[in-house]
Amino acid sequence: MSTSEFRATDRRTFIRQGIASGAAIAAAGCAPSSDGQQDTRPAATAGTTTAVPAFELSELGVGDLQAAMGSGKYTSGRLVELYLERIEQVDRTGPAINSVIERNPEAAAIAEGLDRERKDGNVRGPLHGIPVLLKDNIDTADRMRTSAGSLALAESIAPRDAGLVRRLREAGAVILGKVNLSEWANIRSSRSTSGWSGRGGLTKNPYALDRNACGSSAGTGAAIAASLATLGVGTETDGSIVCPSNANGLVGIKPTVGLVSRSGIIPISHTQDTAGPMCRNVRDAAALLSVMAGADPDDQATATSAGHVESDYTSFCVPDGLRGAKVGVVRAWFNAGPHVERVMRGALEAIVSAGATLVDPIAIPSIAELGDDEFTVLLHELKADMSTYLATLGPSIPYRTLADLIRFNETNASTEMPYFGQETFIAAEEKGPLTSPAYLRALERCRRLSRTQGLDRAFAGGAVDVLVAPTGGPAWVTDLVNGDHFGGGSSTACAVSGYPAITVPAGQVFGLPVGLTFMGPAWSEGRLVRYAFAFEQATNARRAPTFRPHAEVPAT
């Protein structure tokens, strides 16, 4: 398909939905085995009610686990063992949400080494011995693959750890495994079904198994919601942290671009890509961000973080953090339907009760003027950045350009493209270099409309301290035939500007979670953690998933 055939309406729909903020497919594809290879065992069907055994670590956070390890109740080795059992009971069998694409065969040994350190009086920090799951587009130089869900990279062993992985290891975290994602972080096609990859199959939503786990970080969202690990790392270009966090009842932090290193992460766009925490509560997300944030010489963007990195984002977790805050309500982004509107009314009332003042409404009209500019930037950068990443791989992986990947998909269409194609890949391949006038014009407009005429203007003069809007609608029923059915969202302003956002569970619609997003200017993560934590404490809105076959919709 040529660029001219890729209709403008499709491009605009794609961007409105957020890159990789789509819907997972309900029971398609094969589940991955622990070594990352395809498993032909059938997954449980969405219509079957599956008993899930009680789990002693369910919903426990970093502080709980550190206290338990400090008292001797648990060791890190035992935590790894319990989480691997949980993966077998919930992810591989039982409801079979199919979120973990590969388990780390070295996790037990790593945990045992960390237990020895603890016994010798050396605790590296709050994440010492804590299991973490990573999205499968984040390099780990171990025995696990990094594939972005594509069969083209199904045997790719990264030559070195991603920058954020080095930080996690140094902090004593245990990399428990990799989680499934929308293949290539959902940039291959605008008609995709999110949460599906050729290598990993389909990830299901643990709140309702026929519903979508949302976004390219679908595996992280489903896995952490289901207590398959304590901490999860996702990545976002536009919506891929906040959307699956919204759909799976999690706290997701999309940092300022440059706060967290992207080195060793399979890219889409160097102007918008970032990694961030996806956790069950704000404090855990803040603890994870504290370890992930910081400069990396392998990612030039992180040089801009100098003077902006907080040593401990959990220090902002204060119960009265909303008192005195001026909260701007972006009504134009309340686009997720009447059920979500009712949840948002309660959320805004809670914010006021917590001592904040609402500035309602506040308008940011420039975001609607972006049109196709964001997509133009992403297409150009995808072509260039993918080649840069592929060049880092060893000779066992023969693909070096986006054109190589397109040919691979065409050759392996029955396994790579059974449900949707690769028209976005093709459109990107047709683009020119990063010096082309079309790219430079679009990039300038994106920065101007999202920053100087957008979020910077909204925050200018202290009229508001933070902006809020619904993160999105509740998870929708997965549809392999028609693809994603995204229902609203507010991710694009922070995505295009590169500014931070945090989504926090705000309530449920028929048993499906929905979240509220807090948005701030560049480098305001600490302030956003303060507001998000206060909101979380005021509402206590998160509910653990129950692995129901369907949403709790009353019979008619």
C-alpha positions as a printed Julia matrix, in Angstrom:
556×3 Matrix{Float64}:
   0.0     0.0    0.0
   1.41    3.39  -0.95
   1.33    6.45   1.26
  -1.35    7.99  -0.91
  -3.56    4.96  -0.35
  -3.1     5.22   3.4
  -6.02    7.55   3.88
  -5.79   10.66   6.03
  -8.78    9.54   8.04
  -6.92    6.35   8.96
  -3.86    8.34  10.0
  -5.88   10.68  12.18
  -7.78    7.79  13.78
  -4.48    6.04  14.44
  -3.02    9.04  16.21
  -6.19    9.82  18.17
  -6.15    6.31  19.53
  -2.54    6.76  20.55
   0.28    4.73  19.12
  -0.16    1.34  20.68
  -3.24    2.2   22.7
  -5.59   -0.31  21.21
  -7.38   -3.49  22.12
  -6.19   -7.0   22.77
  -7.8   -10.01  21.09
  -9.8   -12.36  23.18
  -8.52  -15.89  22.62
  -6.36  -15.99  19.54
  -2.84  -17.17  19.02
  -0.69  -19.57  20.94
   0.74  -18.89  24.34
   4.52  -18.67  24.7
   6.41  -21.28  26.67
   8.94  -20.4   29.34
  11.8   -20.46  26.83
  10.02  -18.09  24.49
   9.01  -20.63  21.87
   5.46  -21.07  20.7
   3.29  -23.41  22.72
   0.45  -25.21  21.0
  -1.59  -25.81  24.13
  -5.03  -24.21  23.78
  -5.79  -21.26  26.01
  -8.88  -21.21  28.19
 -11.84  -19.71  26.38
 -13.23  -16.39  27.52
 -16.63  -17.9   28.26
 -15.32  -20.4   30.79
 -15.31  -19.39  34.44
 -11.97  -20.49  35.86
 -11.26  -20.85  39.55
  -8.09  -18.95  40.48
  -6.33  -20.16  43.64
  -5.66  -17.69  46.43
  -2.21  -16.14  46.22
  -0.35  -15.08  49.34
   1.5   -12.25  47.54
  -1.57  -10.84  45.82
  -1.57   -7.02  45.78
   1.53   -6.79  48.0
   3.83   -3.9   47.23
   7.53   -3.17  47.51
   7.32   -2.04  51.12
   5.37   -5.15  52.15
   7.87   -7.47  50.49
  10.9    -5.66  51.88
   9.45   -5.89  55.39
   8.78   -9.59  54.88
  12.31  -10.23  53.63
  13.75   -8.16  56.47
  11.85  -10.23  59.04
  12.88  -13.51  57.42
   9.34  -14.47  56.39
  10.4   -14.52  52.75
  13.61  -14.56  50.8
  14.01  -13.17  47.32
  14.42  -16.75  46.15
  11.07  -17.65  47.66
   9.41  -14.63  46.04
  10.69  -15.73  42.65
   9.42  -19.24  43.29
   5.97  -18.0   44.3
   5.63  -15.65  41.34
   6.68  -18.38  38.92
   4.01  -20.63  40.44
   1.5   -17.81  40.02
   2.49  -17.43  36.37
   1.86  -21.13  35.84
  -1.54  -21.02  37.59
  -2.9   -17.79  36.08
  -0.92  -16.97  32.97
  -0.14  -20.39  31.5
  -3.18  -22.31  32.73
  -6.4   -21.4   34.54
  -7.68  -18.15  33.01
  -4.56  -18.19  30.78
  -4.17  -14.45  30.35
  -0.99  -15.12  28.35
   1.0   -12.07  29.4
   4.45  -13.52  30.09
   6.27  -14.25  26.85
   9.38  -15.65  28.52
  10.57  -16.47  32.03
  14.13  -15.72  33.03
  15.97  -19.03  33.57
  18.52  -17.16  35.71
  16.0   -15.48  38.04
  16.34  -18.01  40.86
  20.13  -17.84  40.84
  20.08  -14.03  40.81
  17.67  -14.02  43.74
  19.84  -16.43  45.71
  22.85  -14.16  45.22
  20.87  -11.19  46.46
  19.73  -13.2   49.48
  23.35  -13.87  50.33
  24.06  -10.16  50.12
  21.17   -9.43  52.46
  22.38  -12.05  54.91
  25.79  -10.34  54.88
  24.16   -7.01  55.71
  24.27   -5.52  52.22
  20.86   -4.3   51.06
  21.3    -2.22  47.92
  18.08   -0.27  48.27
  14.28   -0.51  48.16
  14.27   -2.83  45.13
  16.76   -5.34  46.54
  15.39   -8.8   45.76
  12.15   -7.49  44.22
  10.95   -9.28  41.03
  10.35   -7.11  37.96
   8.76   -7.93  34.59
   9.96   -6.13  31.45
   8.21   -5.48  28.17
   9.72   -7.56  25.38
  11.18   -4.6   23.53
  13.74   -3.93  26.28
  17.17   -5.51  25.81
  18.56   -7.9   28.38
  22.02   -9.38  27.79
  21.18  -12.76  29.26
  19.51  -15.94  28.04
  16.22  -14.21  27.18
  15.31  -12.86  23.77
  14.29   -9.32  22.92
  11.89   -9.54  20.0
   9.23   -6.8   20.14
   6.92   -9.79  19.66
   8.11  -10.38  16.1
   9.2   -13.75  14.79
  11.93  -11.9   12.9
  13.71  -11.35  16.23
  12.47  -14.48  18.01
  16.05  -15.65  18.56
  17.64  -12.24  19.13
  19.87  -12.12  22.2
  20.85   -8.54  22.95
  24.59   -7.84  23.12
  24.16   -5.64  26.22
  21.55   -4.63  28.75
  19.32   -1.65  28.07
  20.3     1.38  30.13
  17.31    1.0   32.46
  18.04   -2.7   32.91
  21.57   -1.92  34.08
  20.07    0.41  36.66
  17.59   -2.21  37.82
  20.28   -4.85  38.22
  22.53   -2.44  40.12
  19.63   -1.65  42.46
  19.18   -5.36  43.22
  15.97   -5.98  41.3
  15.39   -9.48  39.92
  14.44   -9.56  36.24
  11.76  -12.24  36.42
  10.94  -12.35  32.72
   9.64  -10.57  29.65
   6.01   -9.81  28.87
   4.08   -9.85  25.62
   3.23   -6.68  23.74
   1.5    -5.48  20.64
   3.99   -6.48  17.98
   6.55   -3.75  17.21
   4.84   -1.66  19.9
   1.76   -1.45  17.69
   3.37    0.59  14.92
   3.1    -2.04  12.17
  -0.52   -1.32  11.28
  -3.27    1.16  12.13
  -5.75   -1.72  11.9
  -4.09   -3.91  14.5
  -5.52   -5.74  17.45
  -3.42   -4.63  20.38
  -1.92   -7.13  22.78
  -1.25   -9.59  19.93
   2.15  -10.49  18.55
   3.36  -13.13  16.14
   5.72  -14.55  18.74
   3.57  -14.21  21.84
  -0.01  -14.62  20.67
  -2.75  -12.76  22.52
  -2.79  -11.23  25.99
  -6.18  -11.06  27.73
  -7.49   -8.62  30.31
  -7.67  -10.18  33.8
 -10.75   -8.1   34.7
 -12.8    -9.64  31.88
 -11.15  -12.26  29.72
 -12.99  -11.32  26.55
 -11.83   -7.71  26.94
  -8.75   -5.87  25.82
  -5.58   -5.39  27.84
  -4.96   -2.25  25.74
  -1.91   -0.67  24.26
   1.43   -2.05  23.24
   2.32   -2.58  26.94
  -0.68   -4.9   27.25
   1.44   -7.7   28.71
   2.86   -5.47  31.43
  -0.61   -4.22  32.31
  -2.21   -7.65  32.53
   0.71   -9.27  34.36
   1.07   -6.67  37.1
  -2.69   -6.39  37.57
  -2.79  -10.16  38.09
   0.07  -10.05  40.64
   2.49  -12.02  38.46
   5.24   -9.74  39.77
   5.49   -6.71  42.0
   6.79   -4.23  39.44
   6.46   -3.84  35.68
   8.12   -1.7   33.04
   6.28   -0.55  29.93
   7.14    1.8   27.09
   5.14    4.55  25.43
   5.18    6.53  22.22
   1.59    7.76  22.53
  -0.61    5.97  25.06
   1.21    2.68  25.56
   1.85    3.11  29.3
  -1.26    5.02  30.29
  -3.76    3.04  28.18
  -2.92   -0.46  29.51
  -2.61    0.99  33.02
  -6.09    2.43  32.6
  -7.55   -0.85  31.31
  -5.86   -2.99  33.95
  -6.38   -0.83  37.04
  -2.75    0.25  37.44
  -0.72    3.34  38.15
   1.35    4.18  35.08
   4.0     6.88  34.86
   4.9     8.26  31.42
   8.02   10.3   32.22
   9.42   13.36  30.52
  11.36   12.2   27.47
  14.97   12.14  28.64
  14.34   11.25  32.28
  14.71    7.5   31.61
  17.22    6.06  29.17
  15.93    4.52  25.94
  19.24    2.88  25.01
  18.61   -0.78  24.24
  14.87   -0.33  23.66
  13.48   -1.26  20.26
  12.37    2.16  18.99
   9.59    3.94  17.19
  10.43    7.61  17.72
  13.37    9.28  19.44
  11.24   12.38  20.07
   8.39   10.55  21.84
   9.58    7.14  23.07
  10.08    6.59  26.78
   9.95    3.76  29.29
   8.1     4.01  32.56
   6.74    2.16  35.62
   3.45    0.26  35.65
   2.52   -0.78  39.19
  -0.44   -1.42  41.47
   0.07    1.7   43.57
   1.72    5.1   43.35
   4.43    4.44  45.92
   5.69    1.38  44.05
   5.69    3.3   40.77
   7.63    6.12  42.42
  10.16    3.67  43.86
  10.68    2.1   40.45
  11.03    5.51  38.77
  13.67    6.48  41.35
  15.86    3.64  40.1
  15.1     4.04  36.39
  15.66    7.81  36.14
  19.01    9.34  35.29
  21.54   10.16  32.62
  22.95    7.53  30.26
  25.76    8.35  27.81
  24.15    5.95  25.35
  21.0     8.12  25.13
  21.76   11.75  24.35
  18.28   12.83  25.38
  19.05   12.0   29.01
  21.67   14.75  29.15
  18.78   17.2   29.38
  17.71   15.6   32.67
  20.64   17.13  34.56
  19.31   18.95  37.59
  15.84   17.5   37.13
  16.23   13.97  38.54
  14.93   13.39  42.04
  16.89   10.95  44.17
  13.72    9.48  45.71
  10.33   10.04  44.13
   8.65    8.25  47.04
   9.43   11.3   49.18
   6.59   13.01  47.3
   4.06   10.43  48.53
   2.33   12.61  51.12
  -1.39   12.17  51.92
  -2.27   15.88  51.73
  -0.4    16.45  48.48
  -3.41   17.97  46.71
  -4.03   20.65  49.32
  -3.73   24.06  47.71
  -3.2    22.68  44.2
  -4.83   24.39  41.23
  -6.16   21.6   39.02
  -7.08   22.37  35.43
  -9.9    20.23  34.01
  -9.47   19.7   30.26
 -13.13   19.13  29.35
 -12.36   18.71  25.65
 -10.6    15.46  26.54
 -13.59   14.06  28.46
 -14.38   11.87  25.47
 -14.85    8.4   26.88
 -18.64    8.3   27.29
 -21.26    8.84  29.99
 -20.23    5.95  32.24
 -16.71    7.34  32.51
 -18.16   10.83  33.02
 -19.88    9.56  36.18
 -16.6     8.16  37.49
 -14.87   11.45  36.68
 -17.47   13.45  38.61
 -16.6    11.43  41.69
 -12.88   11.84  40.99
 -13.17   15.62  40.74
 -15.22   15.75  43.92
 -12.48   13.78  45.68
  -9.85   16.22  44.41
 -11.81   19.16  45.82
 -12.38   17.35  49.11
  -8.6    16.81  49.3
  -8.1    20.58  49.35
  -7.51   21.42  45.69
  -9.2    24.1   43.6
 -10.57   23.23  40.17
 -10.01   25.47  37.16
 -12.85   24.1   35.08
 -12.75   24.13  32.15
  -9.33   24.89  30.74
  -8.85   24.81  26.98
  -5.78   23.72  25.0
  -7.06   24.04  21.43
  -3.65   23.72  19.76
  -3.56   19.96  20.41
  -6.49   19.45  18.06
  -4.52   21.27  15.34
  -1.78   18.63  15.23
  -3.59   16.74  12.47
  -1.19   14.42  10.66
   1.99   16.09  11.91
   2.59   13.61  14.73
   2.16   10.69  12.36
   4.53   12.25   9.82
   7.21   12.58  12.49
   6.71    9.03  13.69
   6.94    7.53  10.2
  10.22    9.28   9.44
  11.73    8.44  12.81
  10.57    4.82  12.71
  12.47    4.24   9.46
  15.66    5.87  10.76
  15.58    4.7   14.37
  14.75    1.08  13.56
  17.81    0.82  11.32
  19.96    2.28  14.09
  18.69   -0.34  16.54
  18.98   -3.28  14.15
  22.61   -2.34  13.52
  23.37   -3.17  17.17
  22.35   -6.81  16.76
  24.73   -9.66  16.09
  25.25  -11.47  12.78
  22.71  -14.17  13.68
  19.97  -11.58  13.01
  20.18  -10.71   9.28
  17.72   -7.79   9.31
  19.22   -4.3    9.22
  16.49   -2.06   7.83
  12.76   -1.56   7.98
  12.64   -2.84   4.39
  14.17   -6.11   5.59
  11.42   -6.48   8.18
   8.73   -5.76   5.6
  10.11   -8.52   3.38
  10.23  -10.91   6.35
   6.58  -10.22   7.1
   5.6   -10.76   3.5
   7.48  -14.07   3.39
   5.93  -15.18   6.68
   2.5   -13.65   6.22
   0.57  -16.66   7.53
   2.16  -16.36  10.97
   3.02  -12.66  11.1
  -0.01  -11.15   9.39
  -2.99  -13.47   9.9
  -5.25  -10.66  11.2
  -3.8    -7.33  10.04
  -1.13   -6.09   7.69
   1.84   -3.74   7.75
   0.65   -0.63   5.95
   2.29    1.64   8.54
   5.65   -0.07   8.04
   5.23    0.41   4.29
   4.27    4.07   4.69
   7.34    4.64   6.88
   9.65    2.92   4.4
   8.48    5.34   1.7
   9.58    8.34   3.77
  12.81   10.25   3.22
  15.64   10.94   5.68
  15.45   13.05   8.84
  16.76   15.99   6.83
  13.69   16.05   4.58
  11.65   19.29   4.63
   8.39   17.39   5.29
   9.84   15.87   8.45
  11.37   19.11   9.7
   8.13   21.05   9.13
   6.06   18.43  10.95
   8.53   18.27  13.84
   8.48   22.06  14.26
   4.67   22.11  14.27
   4.52   19.28  16.81
   6.83   21.08  19.2
   5.11   24.43  18.77
   1.52   23.18  19.01
   2.12   20.78  21.9
   4.57   22.91  23.88
   4.76   26.68  23.35
   1.16   27.04  22.15
  -0.07   24.04  24.13
   0.96   22.76  27.54
   3.52   25.51  28.22
   0.83   28.13  27.67
  -1.6    26.25  29.92
   0.9    26.24  32.78
   2.23   29.75  32.19
   1.81   32.22  35.02
   0.8    29.6   37.56
  -2.86   29.59  36.56
  -2.86   25.83  37.06
  -0.41   23.42  38.67
  -1.61   20.26  36.97
  -4.08   19.18  34.29
  -6.49   16.26  34.59
  -8.62   14.29  32.15
  -9.93   10.73  31.86
  -7.17    8.38  30.79
  -9.59    6.55  28.5
 -12.65    4.38  28.36
 -13.03    0.93  29.88
 -11.55   -2.05  28.07
 -13.53   -3.12  25.04
 -14.37   -6.57  23.71
 -11.52   -7.83  21.58
 -12.19   -8.16  17.88
  -9.77  -10.03  15.62
 -11.85   -9.29  12.56
 -12.13   -5.5   12.86
  -9.21   -4.68  15.12
  -9.14   -2.15  17.93
 -12.16   -0.24  19.21
 -10.44    2.41  21.28
 -12.91    4.53  23.27
 -11.44    7.93  24.05
  -8.13    9.04  25.49
  -5.99   11.98  26.57
  -2.43   10.81  25.93
  -1.45   12.8   22.85
  -0.59   16.18  24.43
   2.04   14.71  26.76
   3.19   12.23  24.14
   3.94   14.81  21.44
   5.38   17.38  23.84
   7.46   14.77  25.65
   6.02   15.92  28.99
   5.08   13.66  31.92
   1.76   12.09  32.86
   0.56    9.72  35.56
  -2.63    7.69  35.41
  -4.24    6.46  38.64
  -7.27    4.16  39.05
 -10.37    6.31  39.55
 -13.2     3.78  39.56
 -14.88    1.05  37.58
 -17.5     0.78  34.86
 -19.32   -2.58  34.99
 -16.31   -4.03  36.8
 -13.8    -2.62  34.3
 -11.21   -0.12  35.59
 -10.91    3.45  34.39
  -8.25    5.95  35.38
  -7.63    9.65  35.8
  -4.51   11.18  34.23
  -2.48   13.93  35.9
  -0.39   15.93  33.38
   2.39   18.38  34.1
   5.13   20.45  32.48
   8.55   18.99  31.72
  10.4    17.43  34.66
   7.42   17.73  37.04
   7.33   14.02  37.95
   7.8    14.69  41.65
   4.86   17.08  41.74
   2.71   14.64  39.76
   3.57   11.83  42.17
   2.46   14.1   45.02
  -0.93   14.76  43.41
  -1.41   11.18  42.24
  -0.62    9.73  45.66
  -3.0    12.09  47.42
  -5.73   11.2   44.94
  -5.06    7.48  45.39
  -5.28    7.78  49.17
  -8.47    9.84  48.96
 -10.28    7.44  46.63
  -8.8     3.96  47.19
 -10.35    3.11  43.83
  -8.24    0.15  42.74
  -9.84   -3.29  42.88
  -7.98   -6.52  42.19
  -9.03   -8.44  39.04
 -11.36  -11.41  39.42
 -10.72  -13.08  36.03
 -14.37  -12.99  35.06
 -15.24  -14.26  31.58
 -17.12  -11.04  30.77
 -17.73   -7.57  32.18
 -20.29   -7.21  34.96
 -23.04   -6.01  32.64
 -26.57   -6.5   34.04
 -28.81   -8.82  32.06
 -31.5    -7.06  30.04
